Amino acid sequence: ATGAANSVIIAPPNDTEDKPQVGILVTHPGLLIERFVVLGGSHGIKATGADGLRIRGCKAIAQEFNGFTVEQTSGVTIE
């Protein structure tokens, strides 16, 4: 996809129990997540088992817990 930086906004809905969901959930290695804005949710971007993940130019705004959460993952770069 092309376009201006931060022109894509993800606003995750609440689940069936009215609890906020994760904006972007990453569970695969070697991915690049670039130029997204995540508004709300429990976590903006949550990575588990996503070795080598690169997060570039992203914004996480008004999450219930953390903007960026990384678990059981090595070699992550957040720029």
Short mmCIF file of C-alpha atoms in Angstrom, two decimals:
data_model
loop_
_atom_site.label_atom_id
_atom_site.label_comp_id
_atom_site.label_asym_id
_atom_site.label_seq_id
_atom_site.Cartn_x
_atom_site.Cartn_y
_atom_site.Cartn_z
CA ALA A 1 0.00 0.00 0.00
CA THR A 2 1.10 3.53 -0.58
CA GLY A 3 0.00 6.81 0.91
CA ALA A 4 0.91 9.42 3.44
CA ALA A 5 2.51 8.30 6.67
CA ASN A 6 -0.05 7.62 9.41
CA SER A 7 -2.98 7.91 7.01
CA VAL A 8 -4.32 4.48 8.04
CA ILE A 9 -6.03 4.51 11.44
CA ILE A 10 -7.02 1.28 13.17
CA ALA A 11 -9.60 1.59 15.96
CA PRO A 12 -10.18 -1.92 17.37
CA PRO A 13 -13.71 -2.64 18.61
CA ASN A 14 -14.61 -4.16 21.94
CA ASP A 15 -15.27 -7.90 22.10
CA THR A 16 -18.58 -9.54 23.01
CA GLU A 17 -17.87 -8.93 26.72
CA ASP A 18 -17.28 -5.21 26.01
CA LYS A 19 -13.52 -5.53 26.61
CA PRO A 20 -11.09 -3.74 24.26
CA GLN A 21 -9.22 -5.83 21.70
CA VAL A 22 -5.66 -5.57 20.35
CA GLY A 23 -5.20 -3.25 17.37
CA ILE A 24 -2.55 -5.32 15.52
CA LEU A 25 -1.65 -8.81 16.73
CA VAL A 26 1.59 -10.22 15.29
CA THR A 27 2.38 -13.93 15.69
CA HIS A 28 4.72 -14.58 12.72
CA PRO A 29 8.46 -13.83 12.42
CA GLY A 30 10.15 -11.36 10.11
CA LEU A 31 7.31 -8.88 9.51
CA LEU A 32 7.43 -5.11 8.99
CA ILE A 33 4.56 -3.05 10.43
CA GLU A 34 4.88 0.46 9.04
CA ARG A 35 3.04 3.81 9.22
CA PHE A 36 -0.11 2.80 11.11
CA VAL A 37 -1.95 4.67 13.83
CA VAL A 38 -3.76 2.51 16.40
CA LEU A 39 -6.38 4.41 18.37
CA GLY A 40 -7.66 2.76 21.55
CA GLY A 41 -7.86 -0.95 22.25
CA SER A 42 -6.10 -2.95 24.94
CA HIS A 43 -2.69 -2.79 23.21
CA GLY A 44 -1.81 -0.92 20.04
CA ILE A 45 0.53 -3.57 18.63
CA LYS A 46 1.10 -6.86 20.46
CA ALA A 47 3.74 -9.33 19.27
CA THR A 48 4.19 -12.90 20.49
CA GLY A 49 6.66 -15.28 18.84
CA ALA A 50 7.42 -12.68 16.16
CA ASP A 51 11.24 -12.81 16.01
CA GLY A 52 12.79 -10.12 13.84
CA LEU A 53 9.69 -7.91 13.90
CA ARG A 54 10.22 -4.32 12.75
CA ILE A 55 7.79 -1.57 13.76
CA ARG A 56 8.49 1.65 11.91
CA GLY A 57 6.72 5.01 12.05
CA CYS A 58 3.70 3.73 13.98
CA LYS A 59 1.71 5.56 16.65
CA ALA A 60 -0.31 4.04 19.48
CA ILE A 61 -2.79 6.38 21.16
CA ALA A 62 -5.05 5.90 24.21
CA GLN A 63 -4.63 2.17 24.85
CA GLU A 64 -5.98 0.62 28.03
CA PHE A 65 -2.63 -1.08 28.77
CA ASN A 66 0.42 -0.59 26.49
CA GLY A 67 1.00 0.94 23.10
CA PHE A 68 3.56 -1.70 22.09
CA THR A 69 3.81 -5.08 23.83
CA VAL A 70 6.41 -7.72 22.91
CA GLU A 71 6.43 -11.22 24.44
CA GLN A 72 8.57 -14.30 23.71
CA THR A 73 10.14 -12.48 20.76
CA SER A 74 13.76 -11.58 19.97
CA GLY A 75 15.38 -9.15 17.57
CA VAL A 76 12.59 -6.54 17.59
CA THR A 77 13.24 -3.03 16.27
CA ILE A 78 10.87 -0.16 17.06
CA GLU A 79 11.65 3.07 15.23
#
